[in-house]
CSV table of C-alpha atoms in Angstrom, one decimal:
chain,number,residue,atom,x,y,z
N,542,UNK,CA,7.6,30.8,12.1
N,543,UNK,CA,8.9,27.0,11.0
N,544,UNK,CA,7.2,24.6,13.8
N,545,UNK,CA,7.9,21.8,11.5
N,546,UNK,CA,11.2,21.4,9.1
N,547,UNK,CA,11.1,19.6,6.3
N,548,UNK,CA,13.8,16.4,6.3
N,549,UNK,CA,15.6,14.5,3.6
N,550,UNK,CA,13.1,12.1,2.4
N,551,UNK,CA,13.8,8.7,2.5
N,552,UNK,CA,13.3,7.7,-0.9
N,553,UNK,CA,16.0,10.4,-1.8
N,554,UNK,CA,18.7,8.3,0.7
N,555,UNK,CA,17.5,4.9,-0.5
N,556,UNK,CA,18.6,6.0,-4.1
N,557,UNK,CA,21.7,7.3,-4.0
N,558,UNK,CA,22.4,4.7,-1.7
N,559,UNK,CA,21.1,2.0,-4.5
N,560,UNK,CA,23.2,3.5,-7.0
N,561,UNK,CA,26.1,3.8,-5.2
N,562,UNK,CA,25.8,-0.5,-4.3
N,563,UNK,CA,24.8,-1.5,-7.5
N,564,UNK,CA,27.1,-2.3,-10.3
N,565,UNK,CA,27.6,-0.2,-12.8
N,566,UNK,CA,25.9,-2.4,-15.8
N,567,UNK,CA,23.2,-3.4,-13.4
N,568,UNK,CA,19.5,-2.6,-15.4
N,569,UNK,CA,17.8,-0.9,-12.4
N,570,UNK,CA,20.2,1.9,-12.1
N,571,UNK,CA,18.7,4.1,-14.9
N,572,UNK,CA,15.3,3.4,-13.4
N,573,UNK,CA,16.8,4.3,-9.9
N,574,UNK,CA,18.6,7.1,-11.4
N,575,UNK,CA,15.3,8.8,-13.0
N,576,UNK,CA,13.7,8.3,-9.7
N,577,UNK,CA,16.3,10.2,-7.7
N,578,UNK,CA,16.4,13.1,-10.5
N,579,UNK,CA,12.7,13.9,-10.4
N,580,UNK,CA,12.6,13.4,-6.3
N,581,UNK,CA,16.3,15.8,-5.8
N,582,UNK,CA,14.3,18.1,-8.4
N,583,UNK,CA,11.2,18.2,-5.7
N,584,UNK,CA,12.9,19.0,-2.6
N,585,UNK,CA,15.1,21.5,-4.3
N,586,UNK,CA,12.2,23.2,-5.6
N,587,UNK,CA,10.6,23.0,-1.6
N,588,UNK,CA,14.0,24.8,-0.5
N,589,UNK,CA,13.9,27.6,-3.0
N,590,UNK,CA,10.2,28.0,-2.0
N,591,UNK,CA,11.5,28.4,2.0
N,592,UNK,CA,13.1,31.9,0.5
N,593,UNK,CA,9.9,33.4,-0.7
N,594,UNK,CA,8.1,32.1,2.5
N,595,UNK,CA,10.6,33.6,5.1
N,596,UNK,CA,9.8,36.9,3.6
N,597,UNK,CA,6.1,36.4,5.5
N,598,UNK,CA,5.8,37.5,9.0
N,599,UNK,CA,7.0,35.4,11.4
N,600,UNK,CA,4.1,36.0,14.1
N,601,UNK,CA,1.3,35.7,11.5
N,602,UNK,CA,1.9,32.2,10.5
N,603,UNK,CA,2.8,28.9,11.8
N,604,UNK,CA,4.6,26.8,8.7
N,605,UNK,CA,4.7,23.1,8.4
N,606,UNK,CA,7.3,21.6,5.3
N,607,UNK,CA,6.5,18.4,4.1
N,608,UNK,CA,3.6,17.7,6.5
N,609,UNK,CA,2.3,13.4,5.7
N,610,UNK,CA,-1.1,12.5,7.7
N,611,UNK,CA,-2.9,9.1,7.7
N,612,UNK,CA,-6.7,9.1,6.8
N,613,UNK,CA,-8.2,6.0,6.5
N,614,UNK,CA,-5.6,3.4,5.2
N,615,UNK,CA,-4.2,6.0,2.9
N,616,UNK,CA,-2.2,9.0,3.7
N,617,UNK,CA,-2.1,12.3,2.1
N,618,UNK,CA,1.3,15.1,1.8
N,619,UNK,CA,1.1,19.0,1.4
N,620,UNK,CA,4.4,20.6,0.8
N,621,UNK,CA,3.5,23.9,2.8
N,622,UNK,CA,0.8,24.2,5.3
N,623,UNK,CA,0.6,27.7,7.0
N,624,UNK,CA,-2.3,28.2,9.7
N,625,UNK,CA,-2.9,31.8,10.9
N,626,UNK,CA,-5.9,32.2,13.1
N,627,UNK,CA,-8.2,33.5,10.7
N,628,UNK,CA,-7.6,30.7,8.1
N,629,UNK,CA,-5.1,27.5,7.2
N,630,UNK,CA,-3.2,27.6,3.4
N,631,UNK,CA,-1.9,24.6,1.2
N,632,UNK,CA,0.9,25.2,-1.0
N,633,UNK,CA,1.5,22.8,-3.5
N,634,UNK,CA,5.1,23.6,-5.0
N,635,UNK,CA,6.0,22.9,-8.3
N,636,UNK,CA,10.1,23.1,-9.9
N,637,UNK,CA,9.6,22.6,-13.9
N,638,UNK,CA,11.6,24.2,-16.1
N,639,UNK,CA,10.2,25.4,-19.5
N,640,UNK,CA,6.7,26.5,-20.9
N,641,UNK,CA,3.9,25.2,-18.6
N,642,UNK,CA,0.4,25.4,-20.4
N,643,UNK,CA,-2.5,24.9,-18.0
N,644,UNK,CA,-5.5,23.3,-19.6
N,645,UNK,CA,-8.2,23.6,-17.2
N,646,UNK,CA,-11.0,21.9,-19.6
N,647,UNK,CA,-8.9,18.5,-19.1
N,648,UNK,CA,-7.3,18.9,-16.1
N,649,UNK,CA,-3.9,18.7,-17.2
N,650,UNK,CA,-0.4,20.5,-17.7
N,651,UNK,CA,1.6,21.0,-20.8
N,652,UNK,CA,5.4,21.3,-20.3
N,653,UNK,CA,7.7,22.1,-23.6
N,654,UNK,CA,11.1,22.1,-22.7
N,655,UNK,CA,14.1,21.9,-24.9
N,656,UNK,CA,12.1,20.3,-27.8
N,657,UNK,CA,10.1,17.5,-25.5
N,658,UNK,CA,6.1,17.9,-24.6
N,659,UNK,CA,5.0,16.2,-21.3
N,660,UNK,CA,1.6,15.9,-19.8
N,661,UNK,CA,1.3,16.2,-16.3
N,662,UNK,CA,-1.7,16.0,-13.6
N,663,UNK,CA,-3.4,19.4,-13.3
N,664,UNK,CA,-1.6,20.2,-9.8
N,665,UNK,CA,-4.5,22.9,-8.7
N,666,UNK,CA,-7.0,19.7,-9.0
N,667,UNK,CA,-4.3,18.1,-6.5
N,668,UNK,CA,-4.0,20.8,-4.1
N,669,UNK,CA,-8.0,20.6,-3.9
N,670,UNK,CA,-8.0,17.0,-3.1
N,671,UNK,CA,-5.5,18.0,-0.3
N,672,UNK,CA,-8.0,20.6,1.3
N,673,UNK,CA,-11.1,17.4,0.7
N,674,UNK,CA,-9.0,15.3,3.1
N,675,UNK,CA,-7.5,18.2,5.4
N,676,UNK,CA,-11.0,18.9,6.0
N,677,UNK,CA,-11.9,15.5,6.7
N,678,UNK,CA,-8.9,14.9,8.9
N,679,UNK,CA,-9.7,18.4,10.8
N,680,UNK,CA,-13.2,17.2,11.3
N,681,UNK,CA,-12.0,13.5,11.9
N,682,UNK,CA,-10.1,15.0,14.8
N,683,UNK,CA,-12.2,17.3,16.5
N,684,UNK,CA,-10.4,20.5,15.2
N,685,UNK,CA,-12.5,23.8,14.3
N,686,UNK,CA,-12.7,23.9,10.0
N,687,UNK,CA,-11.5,27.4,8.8
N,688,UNK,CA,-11.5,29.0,5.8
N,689,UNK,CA,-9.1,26.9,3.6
N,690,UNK,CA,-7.3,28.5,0.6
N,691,UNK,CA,-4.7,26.7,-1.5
N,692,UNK,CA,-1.8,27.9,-4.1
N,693,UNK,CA,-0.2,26.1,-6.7
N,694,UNK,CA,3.7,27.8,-6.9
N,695,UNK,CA,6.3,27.7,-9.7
N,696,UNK,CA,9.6,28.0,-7.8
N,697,UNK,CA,12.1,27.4,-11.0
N,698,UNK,CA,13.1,30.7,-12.1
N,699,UNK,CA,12.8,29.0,-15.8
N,700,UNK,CA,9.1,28.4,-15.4
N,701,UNK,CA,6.9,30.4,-17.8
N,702,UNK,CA,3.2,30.4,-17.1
N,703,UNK,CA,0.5,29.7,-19.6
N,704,UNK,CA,-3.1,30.4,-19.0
N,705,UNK,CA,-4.3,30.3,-22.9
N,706,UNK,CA,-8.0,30.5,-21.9
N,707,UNK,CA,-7.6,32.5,-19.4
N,708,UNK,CA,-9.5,30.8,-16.6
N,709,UNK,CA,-10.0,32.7,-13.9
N,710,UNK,CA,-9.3,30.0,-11.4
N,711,UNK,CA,-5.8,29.5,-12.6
N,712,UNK,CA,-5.5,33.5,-12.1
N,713,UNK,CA,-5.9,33.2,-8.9
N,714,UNK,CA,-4.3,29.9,-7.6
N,715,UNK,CA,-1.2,29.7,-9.5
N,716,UNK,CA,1.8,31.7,-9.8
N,717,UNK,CA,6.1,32.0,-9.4
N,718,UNK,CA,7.1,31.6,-6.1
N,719,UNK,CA,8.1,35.5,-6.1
N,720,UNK,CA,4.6,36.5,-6.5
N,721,UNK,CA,3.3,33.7,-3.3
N,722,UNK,CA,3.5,36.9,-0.6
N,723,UNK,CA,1.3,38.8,-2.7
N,724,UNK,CA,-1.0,36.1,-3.1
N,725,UNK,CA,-1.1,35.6,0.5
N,726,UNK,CA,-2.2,39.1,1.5
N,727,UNK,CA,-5.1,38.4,-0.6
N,728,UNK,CA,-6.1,35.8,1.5
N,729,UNK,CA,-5.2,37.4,4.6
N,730,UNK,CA,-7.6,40.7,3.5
N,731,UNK,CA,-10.0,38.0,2.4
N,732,UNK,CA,-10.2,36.0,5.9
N,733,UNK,CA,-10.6,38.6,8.5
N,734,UNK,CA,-12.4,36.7,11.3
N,735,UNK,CA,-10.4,35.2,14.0
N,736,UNK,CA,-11.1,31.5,14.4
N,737,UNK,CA,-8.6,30.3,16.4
N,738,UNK,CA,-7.0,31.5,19.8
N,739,UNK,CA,-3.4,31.4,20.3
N,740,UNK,CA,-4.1,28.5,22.2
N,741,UNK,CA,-6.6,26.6,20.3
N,742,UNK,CA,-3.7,26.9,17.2
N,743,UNK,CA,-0.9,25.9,19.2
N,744,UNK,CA,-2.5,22.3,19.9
N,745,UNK,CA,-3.5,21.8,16.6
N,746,UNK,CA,-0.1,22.6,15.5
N,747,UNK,CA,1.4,20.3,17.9
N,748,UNK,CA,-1.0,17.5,17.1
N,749,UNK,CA,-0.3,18.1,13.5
N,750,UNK,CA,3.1,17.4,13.7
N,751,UNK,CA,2.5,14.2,16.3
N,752,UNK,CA,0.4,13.0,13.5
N,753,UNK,CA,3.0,13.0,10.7
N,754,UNK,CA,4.5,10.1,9.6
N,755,UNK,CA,6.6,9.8,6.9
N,756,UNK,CA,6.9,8.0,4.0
N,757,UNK,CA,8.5,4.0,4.3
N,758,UNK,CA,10.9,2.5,2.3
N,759,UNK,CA,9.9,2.2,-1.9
N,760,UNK,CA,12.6,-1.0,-2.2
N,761,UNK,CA,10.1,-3.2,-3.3
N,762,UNK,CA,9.6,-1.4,-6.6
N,763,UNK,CA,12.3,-2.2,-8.1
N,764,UNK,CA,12.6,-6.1,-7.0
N,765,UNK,CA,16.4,-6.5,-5.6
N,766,UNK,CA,18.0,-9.5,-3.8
N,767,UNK,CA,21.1,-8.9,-1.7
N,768,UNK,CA,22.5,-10.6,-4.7
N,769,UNK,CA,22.4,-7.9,-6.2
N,770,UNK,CA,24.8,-5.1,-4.7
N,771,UNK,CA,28.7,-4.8,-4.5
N,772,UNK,CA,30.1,-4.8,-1.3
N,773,UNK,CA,32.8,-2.7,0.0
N,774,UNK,CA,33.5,0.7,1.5
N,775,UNK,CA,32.6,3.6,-1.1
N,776,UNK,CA,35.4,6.4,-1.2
N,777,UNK,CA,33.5,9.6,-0.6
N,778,UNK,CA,35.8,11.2,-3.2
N,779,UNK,CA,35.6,9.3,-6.2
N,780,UNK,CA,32.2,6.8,-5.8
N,781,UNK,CA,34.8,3.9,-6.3
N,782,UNK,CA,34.6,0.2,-4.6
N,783,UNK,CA,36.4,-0.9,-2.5
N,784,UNK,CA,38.7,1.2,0.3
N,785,UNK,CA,41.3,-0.5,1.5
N,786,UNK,CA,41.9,-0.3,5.7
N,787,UNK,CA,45.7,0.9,6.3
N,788,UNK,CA,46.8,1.7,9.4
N,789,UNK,CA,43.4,2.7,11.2
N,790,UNK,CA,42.1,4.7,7.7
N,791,UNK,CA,40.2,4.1,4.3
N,792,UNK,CA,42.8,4.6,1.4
N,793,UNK,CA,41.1,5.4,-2.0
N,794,UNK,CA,43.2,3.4,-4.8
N,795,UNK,CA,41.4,5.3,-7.5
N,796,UNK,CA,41.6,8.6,-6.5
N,797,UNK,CA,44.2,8.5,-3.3
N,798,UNK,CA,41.8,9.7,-1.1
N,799,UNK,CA,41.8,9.0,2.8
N,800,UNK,CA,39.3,8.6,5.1
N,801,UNK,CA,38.8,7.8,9.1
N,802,UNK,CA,34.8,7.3,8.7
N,803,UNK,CA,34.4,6.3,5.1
N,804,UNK,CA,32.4,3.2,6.8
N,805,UNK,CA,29.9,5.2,8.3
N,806,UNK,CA,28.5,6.1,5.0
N,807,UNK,CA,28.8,2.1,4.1
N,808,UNK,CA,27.1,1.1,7.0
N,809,UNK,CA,24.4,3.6,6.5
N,810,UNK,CA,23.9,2.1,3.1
N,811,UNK,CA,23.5,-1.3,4.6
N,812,UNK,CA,20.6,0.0,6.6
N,813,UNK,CA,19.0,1.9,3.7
N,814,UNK,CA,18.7,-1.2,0.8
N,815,UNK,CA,16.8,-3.1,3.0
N,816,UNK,CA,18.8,-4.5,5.9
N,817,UNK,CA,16.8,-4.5,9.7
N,818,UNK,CA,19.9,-4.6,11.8
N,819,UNK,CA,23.8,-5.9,11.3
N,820,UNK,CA,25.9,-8.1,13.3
N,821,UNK,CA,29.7,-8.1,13.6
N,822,UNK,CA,29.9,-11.0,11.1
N,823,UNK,CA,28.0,-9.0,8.5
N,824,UNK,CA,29.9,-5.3,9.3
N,825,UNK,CA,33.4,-8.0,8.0
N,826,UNK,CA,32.2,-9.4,5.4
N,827,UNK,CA,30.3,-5.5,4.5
N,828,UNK,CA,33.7,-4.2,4.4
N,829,UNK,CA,35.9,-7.2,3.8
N,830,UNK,CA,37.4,-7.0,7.0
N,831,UNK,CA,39.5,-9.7,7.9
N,832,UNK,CA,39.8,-8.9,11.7
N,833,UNK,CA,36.8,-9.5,14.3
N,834,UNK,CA,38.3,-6.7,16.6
N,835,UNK,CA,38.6,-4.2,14.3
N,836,UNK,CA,35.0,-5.0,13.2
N,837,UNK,CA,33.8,-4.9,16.8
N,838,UNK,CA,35.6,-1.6,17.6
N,839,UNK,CA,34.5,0.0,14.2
N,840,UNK,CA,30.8,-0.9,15.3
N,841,UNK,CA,31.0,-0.1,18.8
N,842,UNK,CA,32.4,4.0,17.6
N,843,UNK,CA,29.5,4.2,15.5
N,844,UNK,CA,27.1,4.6,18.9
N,845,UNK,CA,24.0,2.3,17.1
N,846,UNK,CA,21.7,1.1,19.4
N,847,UNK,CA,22.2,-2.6,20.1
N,848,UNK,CA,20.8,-6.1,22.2
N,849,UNK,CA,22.5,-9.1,23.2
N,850,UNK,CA,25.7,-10.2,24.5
N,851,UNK,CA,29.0,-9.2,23.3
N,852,UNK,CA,29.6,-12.2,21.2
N,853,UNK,CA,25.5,-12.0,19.8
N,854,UNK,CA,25.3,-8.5,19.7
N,855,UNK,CA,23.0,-7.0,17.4
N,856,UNK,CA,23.1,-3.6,16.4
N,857,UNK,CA,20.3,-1.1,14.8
N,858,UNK,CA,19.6,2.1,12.8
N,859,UNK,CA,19.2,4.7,14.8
């Protein structure tokens, strides 16, 4: 069963919020735009992996998606983790189109695709740095170590596996996300001894998932000042700056599109590039508002947590 579902990540929101505030000759968005490719690419390849993984049965396993745990001052993320209580499985999932040539004497992919060649980390060297520092964590904590078995998956139906020296490692540890079931029954007839009780697996699972913390805010990398973004309300129809409020809705000049709660999005972004909280000052002059109450009634409907006063109110992300 699914104890822990994977979310969004906020590096995908921060994006797409970036590129829908920044102009549209602004330098960083094709940086920005590369960055949200390869991340949307990730998760989607994590979803089509949840197909293969439901077909497992749902009393044998206990599934955690995108689980992110502190060691040290670092932290380390494993796409799947599945415990059982005869022995715990990373699955590190891969979505690459194209021919993907593992070269196990140099620890490194090869992926031609549509003319291009692109070296990538050997992923089953990654997996196996994950299961060093799950171990340590287990052991950090006071958790029983079980056997620990990893998989590398392919999840694109356009990958084509390459094993040209036919390491037997790569046999074993790799393969399409149709073939993961198969690969798990291996383990399961491999790891026969019971080393957890219901019990004993329950609290790790629950202090797994107290443990995770997920990944902050990358803004920094790319070095922008407020200066930087347009401001306005976005038409959810069209991408288009600004919306003009008629009549108690958004109206769309671009596109003609109307909207009650176009702002929401807006004030959302607000929170995403950066900003720690916004006052009824900032919501205005965020959606060129020229009245204070219609500001003040806008932010009060949104239900955001807030201190002060009603005339120094300060309201937060939830």
């Amino acid at each position: 069963m699914i104890v822990k579902k994977r979310e969004i990540p906020l590096r995908i929101l921060i994006d797409e919020a970036l590129l829908r505030r920044l102009p549209l000759n602004h330098p960083k968005r094709t940086e920005i735009t590369q960055d949200l490719l390869i991340r949307r690419a990730g998760f989607k390849g994590e979803q089509d992996m949840d197909y293969y993984l439901s077909l497992l049965d749902d009393s044998e396993f206990y599934i955690l998606q995108n689980i992110r745990l502190p060691l040290g001052n670092n932290h380390f993320q494993i796409d799947f983790l599945l415990l059982s209580i005869t022995f715990i499985l990373l699955i590190e999932n891969k979505n690459m189109p194209g021919y993907i040539e593992f070269d196990a004497d140099f620890n490194q992919v090869i992926r031609r695709n549509n003319g291009k060649t692109e070296i990538y980390d050997d992923p089953v060297l990654q997996v196996k740095r994950q299961l060093i520092q799950l171990a340590h964590w287990l052991k950090l904590n006071h958790f029983t170590i079980p056997p620990l078995e990893f998989l590398v998956t392919y999840s694109n139906q356009g990958s084509i596996l390459q094993n040209p020296t036919k390491n037997e490692e790569i046999y074993k540890r790799v393969c399409k996300g149709g073939a993961a079931v198969m690969k798990i029954e291996e383990f399961k007839n491999r790891n026969t001894k019971e080393i957890f009780s219901q019990k004993d697996i329950k609290r790790l699972v629950k202090f797994l998932i107290k443990s995770h913390e997920p990944e902050g805010s990358h803004l920094n990398k790319f070095s922008l000042s407020s200066a930087d973004f347009v401001l306005g309300v976005a038409c959810p129809s069209c991408s288009r700056l600004y919306m003009e409020r008629i009549s108690g809705s958004w109206h769309c000049a671009n596109c003609g599109t109307s909207s009650s709660d176009a702002h929401v999005q807006t004030i959302m972004d607000y929170f995403l590039i950066g900003n720690p909280s916004i006052t009824n000052k900032q919501l205005r002059l965020l959606l060129k508002l020229p009245s204070d109450k219609t500001a003040s009634r806008l932010l009060l409907n949104t239900n955001l947590p807030f201190s002060g006063t009603t005339k120094n109110r300060v309201y937060f992300p939830k």
